[in-house]
Amino acid sequence: MGEPKLICEQVQQMGSHFRRKVCATAEAWEARRRKDADQMQRMGDQGAGCGGVANPC
């Protein structure tokens, strides 16, 4: 069966214009995307009041 195939992507580093190559399995990329989406959702929920990004009033 062998080892899982790695998928490599160029990822932007926070606070930098440089990109770096990151390699992970398809399952690891999916877990990262789910985690990122969850964090974005929570950030949106925190700003749900008047003046937040989602509701500038």
Coordinates of C-alpha atoms in Angstrom, one line a residue:
M1 CA 0.0 0.0 0.0
G2 CA 2.9 2.4 0.7
E3 CA 3.1 5.8 2.3
P4 CA 0.4 8.4 1.7
K5 CA 1.1 10.8 -1.2
L6 CA 2.2 14.3 -0.1
I7 CA 0.7 17.4 -1.7
C8 CA 2.9 20.5 -1.7
E9 CA 1.6 24.1 -1.8
Q10 CA 3.2 27.5 -1.7
V11 CA 1.9 29.1 1.5
Q12 CA 2.0 32.9 2.3
Q13 CA 3.6 33.5 5.7
M14 CA 1.8 35.9 8.1
G15 CA 3.6 39.3 8.2
S16 CA 5.7 38.5 5.2
H17 CA 5.6 38.8 1.4
F18 CA 7.5 35.6 1.2
R19 CA 5.9 32.2 0.5
R20 CA 7.2 28.9 1.7
K21 CA 6.6 25.4 0.4
V22 CA 4.5 23.2 2.7
C23 CA 3.9 19.5 2.1
A24 CA 1.2 17.4 3.8
T25 CA -1.2 14.5 3.0
A26 CA -4.6 15.2 1.6
E27 CA -6.1 14.4 5.0
A28 CA -3.8 16.9 6.7
W29 CA -4.7 19.7 4.2
E30 CA -8.4 19.0 4.7
A31 CA -8.0 19.1 8.5
R32 CA -6.1 22.4 8.2
R33 CA -8.9 23.9 6.0
R34 CA -11.6 22.8 8.4
K35 CA -9.7 24.4 11.3
D36 CA -9.1 27.6 9.4
A37 CA -12.8 27.8 8.5
D38 CA -13.8 27.2 12.1
Q39 CA -11.5 30.0 13.3
M40 CA -12.9 32.4 10.7
Q41 CA -16.5 31.5 11.7
R42 CA -15.7 32.1 15.4
M43 CA -14.0 35.5 14.5
G44 CA -17.2 36.4 12.6
D45 CA -19.4 35.4 15.5
Q46 CA -17.4 37.7 17.9
G47 CA -17.9 40.7 15.6
A48 CA -21.6 40.1 15.2
G49 CA -22.6 43.2 17.1
C50 CA -22.9 46.7 15.7
G51 CA -19.6 47.9 14.3
G52 CA -18.1 44.5 13.5
V53 CA -16.9 43.5 10.1
A54 CA -20.0 41.5 9.4
N55 CA -22.4 44.2 10.6
P56 CA -20.9 47.7 10.3
C57 CA -24.4 49.3 11.0

